[in-house]
XYZ file of N, CA, C and O in Angstrom:
360
model
N -13.846 -8.672 28.054
C -13.918 -8.745 26.613
C -12.579 -9.258 26.092
O -11.531 -8.738 26.443
N -12.597 -10.290 25.254
C -11.369 -10.882 24.744
C -10.894 -10.243 23.449
O -11.657 -9.577 22.749
N -9.637 -10.454 23.158
C -9.043 -9.960 21.921
C -9.226 -10.995 20.826
O -9.025 -12.177 21.036
N -9.595 -10.552 19.639
C -9.740 -11.462 18.503
C -8.366 -11.664 17.873
O -7.610 -10.715 17.693
N -8.037 -12.888 17.586
C -6.775 -13.201 16.924
C -7.086 -13.523 15.471
O -7.892 -14.405 15.188
N -6.473 -12.787 14.574
C -6.704 -13.018 13.150
C -5.844 -14.162 12.662
O -4.671 -14.256 13.006
N -6.435 -15.014 11.856
C -5.641 -16.059 11.222
C -4.744 -15.399 10.188
O -4.955 -14.242 9.812
N -3.735 -16.115 9.721
C -2.840 -15.556 8.701
C -3.628 -15.169 7.457
O -3.384 -14.133 6.855
N -4.608 -15.999 7.072
C -5.422 -15.705 5.891
C -6.242 -14.434 6.097
O -6.310 -13.585 5.211
N -6.854 -14.265 7.277
C -7.634 -13.063 7.562
C -6.742 -11.835 7.589
O -7.100 -10.786 7.068
N -5.557 -11.954 8.200
C -4.627 -10.847 8.274
C -4.168 -10.450 6.879
O -4.095 -9.273 6.547
N -3.859 -11.439 6.043
C -3.431 -11.180 4.674
C -4.539 -10.480 3.907
O -4.284 -9.545 3.148
N -5.770 -10.898 4.083
C -6.901 -10.284 3.406
C -7.072 -8.833 3.851
O -7.336 -7.950 3.034
N -6.907 -8.578 5.147
C -7.010 -7.213 5.662
C -5.909 -6.333 5.079
O -6.159 -5.182 4.694
N -4.693 -6.865 4.993
C -3.590 -6.105 4.398
C -3.866 -5.812 2.932
O -3.576 -4.725 2.440
N -4.438 -6.773 2.225
C -4.759 -6.561 0.815
C -5.809 -5.459 0.652
O -5.710 -4.635 -0.241
N -6.824 -5.433 1.534
C -7.842 -4.379 1.472
C -7.211 -3.017 1.729
O -7.498 -2.047 1.033
N -6.339 -2.945 2.732
C -5.648 -1.683 3.029
C -4.771 -1.270 1.851
O -4.693 -0.085 1.512
N -4.094 -2.228 1.243
C -3.242 -1.933 0.091
C -4.072 -1.397 -1.064
O -3.665 -0.461 -1.743
N -5.240 -1.979 -1.286
C -6.121 -1.534 -2.365
C -6.482 -0.067 -2.176
O -6.394 0.737 -3.111
N -6.861 0.291 -0.958
C -7.213 1.685 -0.665
C -6.007 2.596 -0.865
O -6.105 3.663 -1.468
N -4.847 2.164 -0.368
C -3.625 2.960 -0.496
C -3.229 3.136 -1.960
O -2.890 4.229 -2.398
N -3.303 2.053 -2.729
C -2.908 2.123 -4.133
C -3.795 3.063 -4.931
O -3.336 3.709 -5.877
N -5.052 3.175 -4.554
C -5.950 4.092 -5.264
C -5.469 5.535 -5.182
O -5.736 6.326 -6.086
N -4.715 5.873 -4.141
C -4.202 7.238 -4.015
C -3.232 7.573 -5.138
O -3.067 8.737 -5.492
N -2.590 6.566 -5.714
C -1.650 6.797 -6.805
C -2.306 7.100 -8.131
O -1.672 7.634 -9.042
N -3.589 6.776 -8.255
C -4.289 7.028 -9.520
C -4.476 8.511 -9.795
O -4.620 8.910 -10.945
N -4.473 9.312 -8.747
C -4.677 10.752 -8.931
C -3.387 11.498 -9.271
O -3.421 12.707 -9.493
N -2.283 10.795 -9.343
C -1.000 11.409 -9.691
C -0.492 10.803 -10.997
O -0.431 9.580 -11.134
N -0.104 11.652 -11.916
C 0.383 11.178 -13.210
C 1.552 10.211 -13.055
O 1.653 9.208 -13.770
N 2.437 10.492 -12.100
C 3.616 9.644 -11.895
C 3.330 8.436 -11.005
O 4.213 7.629 -10.749
N 2.090 8.291 -10.528
C 1.716 7.143 -9.710
C 2.209 7.199 -8.279
O 2.159 6.209 -7.564
N 2.670 8.368 -7.852
C 3.176 8.531 -6.489
C 2.105 8.155 -5.476
O 0.954 8.568 -5.591
N 2.503 7.371 -4.495
C 1.574 6.907 -3.468
C 1.719 7.734 -2.200
O 2.813 8.171 -1.849
N 0.608 7.924 -1.533
C 0.565 8.747 -0.320
C 1.394 8.138 0.800
O 1.476 6.919 0.938
N 2.004 9.000 1.597
C 2.705 8.559 2.801
C 1.740 8.416 3.968
O 2.011 7.703 4.925
N 0.589 9.113 3.884
C -0.397 9.116 4.953
C -1.755 8.719 4.401
O -2.067 9.014 3.251
N -2.558 8.071 5.244
C -3.888 7.661 4.811
C -4.867 8.824 4.961
O -4.479 9.937 5.335
N -6.124 8.569 4.689
C -7.148 9.603 4.728
C -7.404 10.188 6.105
O -7.986 11.263 6.228
N -6.944 9.509 7.157
C -7.117 10.025 8.507
C -5.846 10.673 9.050
O -5.772 11.010 10.227
N -4.840 10.807 8.196
C -3.596 11.452 8.610
C -2.584 10.527 9.247
O -1.545 10.976 9.722
N -2.871 9.234 9.277
C -1.939 8.261 9.850
C -0.970 7.772 8.780
O -1.343 7.619 7.620
N 0.253 7.520 9.183
C 1.262 6.994 8.264
C 0.803 5.638 7.719
O 0.289 4.802 8.462
N 0.980 5.435 6.418
C 0.631 4.150 5.814
C 1.543 3.085 6.407
O 2.762 3.261 6.500
N 0.966 1.995 6.803
C 1.695 0.917 7.466
C 2.779 0.327 6.559
O 2.532 0.044 5.386
N 3.986 0.123 7.103
C 5.027 -0.555 6.326
C 4.586 -1.947 5.852
O 4.990 -2.400 4.796
N 3.719 -2.607 6.635
C 3.213 -3.925 6.222
C 2.367 -3.804 4.959
O 2.432 -4.663 4.077
N 1.591 -2.735 4.845
C 0.786 -2.499 3.641
C 1.715 -2.243 2.463
O 1.520 -2.781 1.371
N 2.749 -1.436 2.686
C 3.712 -1.165 1.621
C 4.391 -2.450 1.170
O 4.507 -2.707 -0.027
N 4.829 -3.264 2.130
C 5.496 -4.538 1.786
C 4.575 -5.461 0.999
O 4.989 -6.090 0.032
N 3.307 -5.536 1.419
C 2.336 -6.384 0.716
C 2.214 -5.943 -0.737
O 2.245 -6.772 -1.654
N 2.096 -4.650 -0.950
C 1.955 -4.127 -2.311
C 3.222 -4.363 -3.138
O 3.147 -4.746 -4.307
N 4.372 -4.159 -2.532
C 5.638 -4.359 -3.244
C 5.850 -5.836 -3.564
O 6.218 -6.194 -4.688
N 5.588 -6.714 -2.605
C 5.776 -8.150 -2.821
C 4.861 -8.698 -3.910
O 5.212 -9.652 -4.598
N 3.697 -8.084 -4.082
C 2.762 -8.523 -5.117
C 2.988 -7.822 -6.452
O 2.286 -8.102 -7.422
N 3.942 -6.887 -6.479
C 4.253 -6.190 -7.723
C 3.323 -5.041 -8.055
O 3.358 -4.516 -9.164
N 2.482 -4.620 -7.095
C 1.531 -3.539 -7.343
C 2.158 -2.162 -7.146
O 1.662 -1.166 -7.661
N 3.235 -2.102 -6.372
C 3.939 -0.847 -6.091
C 5.430 -1.146 -6.095
O 5.848 -2.299 -6.010
N 6.207 -0.072 -6.214
C 7.663 -0.223 -6.153
C 8.230 0.936 -5.355
O 7.653 2.025 -5.332
N 9.343 0.662 -4.695
C 10.042 1.733 -3.998
C 10.536 2.728 -5.040
O 11.020 2.343 -6.102
N 10.394 3.995 -4.740
C 10.749 5.010 -5.725
C 12.001 5.762 -5.314
O 12.969 5.811 -6.037
N 11.983 6.355 -4.143
C 13.184 7.026 -3.635
C 13.092 7.165 -2.127
O 12.020 7.047 -1.554
N 14.223 7.395 -1.522
C 14.266 7.586 -0.068
C 13.777 8.985 0.268
O 14.069 9.944 -0.447
N 13.054 9.090 1.347
C 12.554 10.377 1.816
C 13.679 11.043 2.615
O 14.054 10.553 3.674
N 14.237 12.155 2.117
C 15.358 12.782 2.822
C 14.997 13.294 4.218
O 15.850 13.361 5.093
N 13.733 13.626 4.434
C 13.301 14.110 5.747
C 13.118 12.959 6.736
O 13.273 13.140 7.933
N 12.753 11.811 6.234
C 12.523 10.617 7.061
C 13.135 9.409 6.348
O 12.459 8.696 5.618
N 14.432 9.170 6.537
C 15.114 8.100 5.801
C 14.511 6.710 5.977
O 14.653 5.866 5.109
N 13.803 6.474 7.079
C 13.211 5.151 7.291
C 11.821 5.020 6.654
O 11.185 3.985 6.775
N 11.347 6.058 5.981
C 10.064 6.009 5.285
C 10.319 5.808 3.800
O 11.132 6.505 3.195
N 9.626 4.884 3.200
C 9.811 4.610 1.778
C 8.743 5.332 0.950
O 7.560 5.265 1.264
N 9.185 6.033 -0.074
C 8.267 6.658 -1.016
C 8.076 5.669 -2.160
O 9.044 5.182 -2.736
N 6.822 5.358 -2.449
C 6.508 4.345 -3.461
C 5.648 4.936 -4.568
O 5.079 6.012 -4.429
N 5.547 4.179 -5.645
C 4.635 4.545 -6.726
C 4.011 3.281 -7.300
O 4.527 2.177 -7.134
N 2.905 3.491 -7.987
C 2.202 2.383 -8.634
C 3.041 1.801 -9.757
O 3.745 2.530 -10.457
N 2.924 0.516 -9.957
C 3.523 -0.140 -11.116
C 2.424 -0.325 -12.164
O 1.230 -0.188 -11.844
N 2.795 -0.648 -13.406
C 1.760 -0.951 -14.400
C 0.841 -2.081 -13.936
O -0.376 -2.025 -14.147
N 1.395 -3.094 -13.255
C 0.569 -4.177 -12.739
C -0.403 -3.650 -11.686
O -1.576 -4.050 -11.651
N 0.052 -2.748 -10.840
C -0.817 -2.153 -9.827
C -1.982 -1.419 -10.459
O -3.130 -1.538 -10.019
N -1.716 -0.659 -11.520
C -2.790 0.041 -12.242
C -3.776 -0.954 -12.850
O -4.987 -0.760 -12.794
N -3.237 -2.021 -13.420
C -4.086 -3.039 -14.049
C -4.989 -3.717 -13.013
O -6.186 -3.888 -13.227
N -4.400 -4.097 -11.888
C -5.160 -4.782 -10.850
C -6.222 -3.861 -10.266
O -7.347 -4.285 -9.996
N -5.907 -2.582 -10.090
C -6.910 -1.630 -9.618
C -8.052 -1.507 -10.620
O -9.227 -1.458 -10.234
N -7.721 -1.443 -11.902
C -8.752 -1.328 -12.941
C -9.676 -2.550 -12.947
O -10.870 -2.436 -13.150
N -9.089 -3.722 -12.683
C -9.870 -4.960 -12.653
C -10.575 -5.155 -11.318
O -11.515 -5.934 -11.216
N -10.084 -4.476 -10.281
C -10.703 -4.551 -8.955
C -10.560 -5.895 -8.278
O -11.404 -6.284 -7.486
N -9.458 -6.616 -8.557
C -9.348 -7.968 -7.979
C -8.140 -8.163 -7.068
O -7.559 -9.213 -7.064
N -7.804 -7.158 -6.278
C -6.711 -7.311 -5.323
C -7.142 -8.202 -4.159
O -6.433 -9.074 -3.735
N -8.334 -7.957 -3.634
C -8.779 -8.683 -2.450
C -9.280 -10.062 -2.868
O -10.219 -10.184 -3.617
N -8.611 -11.068 -2.347
C -8.978 -12.448 -2.683
C -9.271 -13.213 -1.447
O -8.756 -13.010 -0.422
């Protein structure tokens, strides 16, 4: 059985879908704080965080004192708007 290689466009689309799911976690917090872990208990991928930050949907908020290499993020107004419109995945 061979390994499937994702094109850059497919990989970007997958990251956007993951970011959409991750960003929804911030809607349940008044301050827009985003989860460090996904629904299965796995750490949210730094690539997902970078995708969201680069698109302006999330911003770094503060360093995690327990895990300095983990970034704590929150939703931006643009992130809330894009979630409301449901058009992150393109």
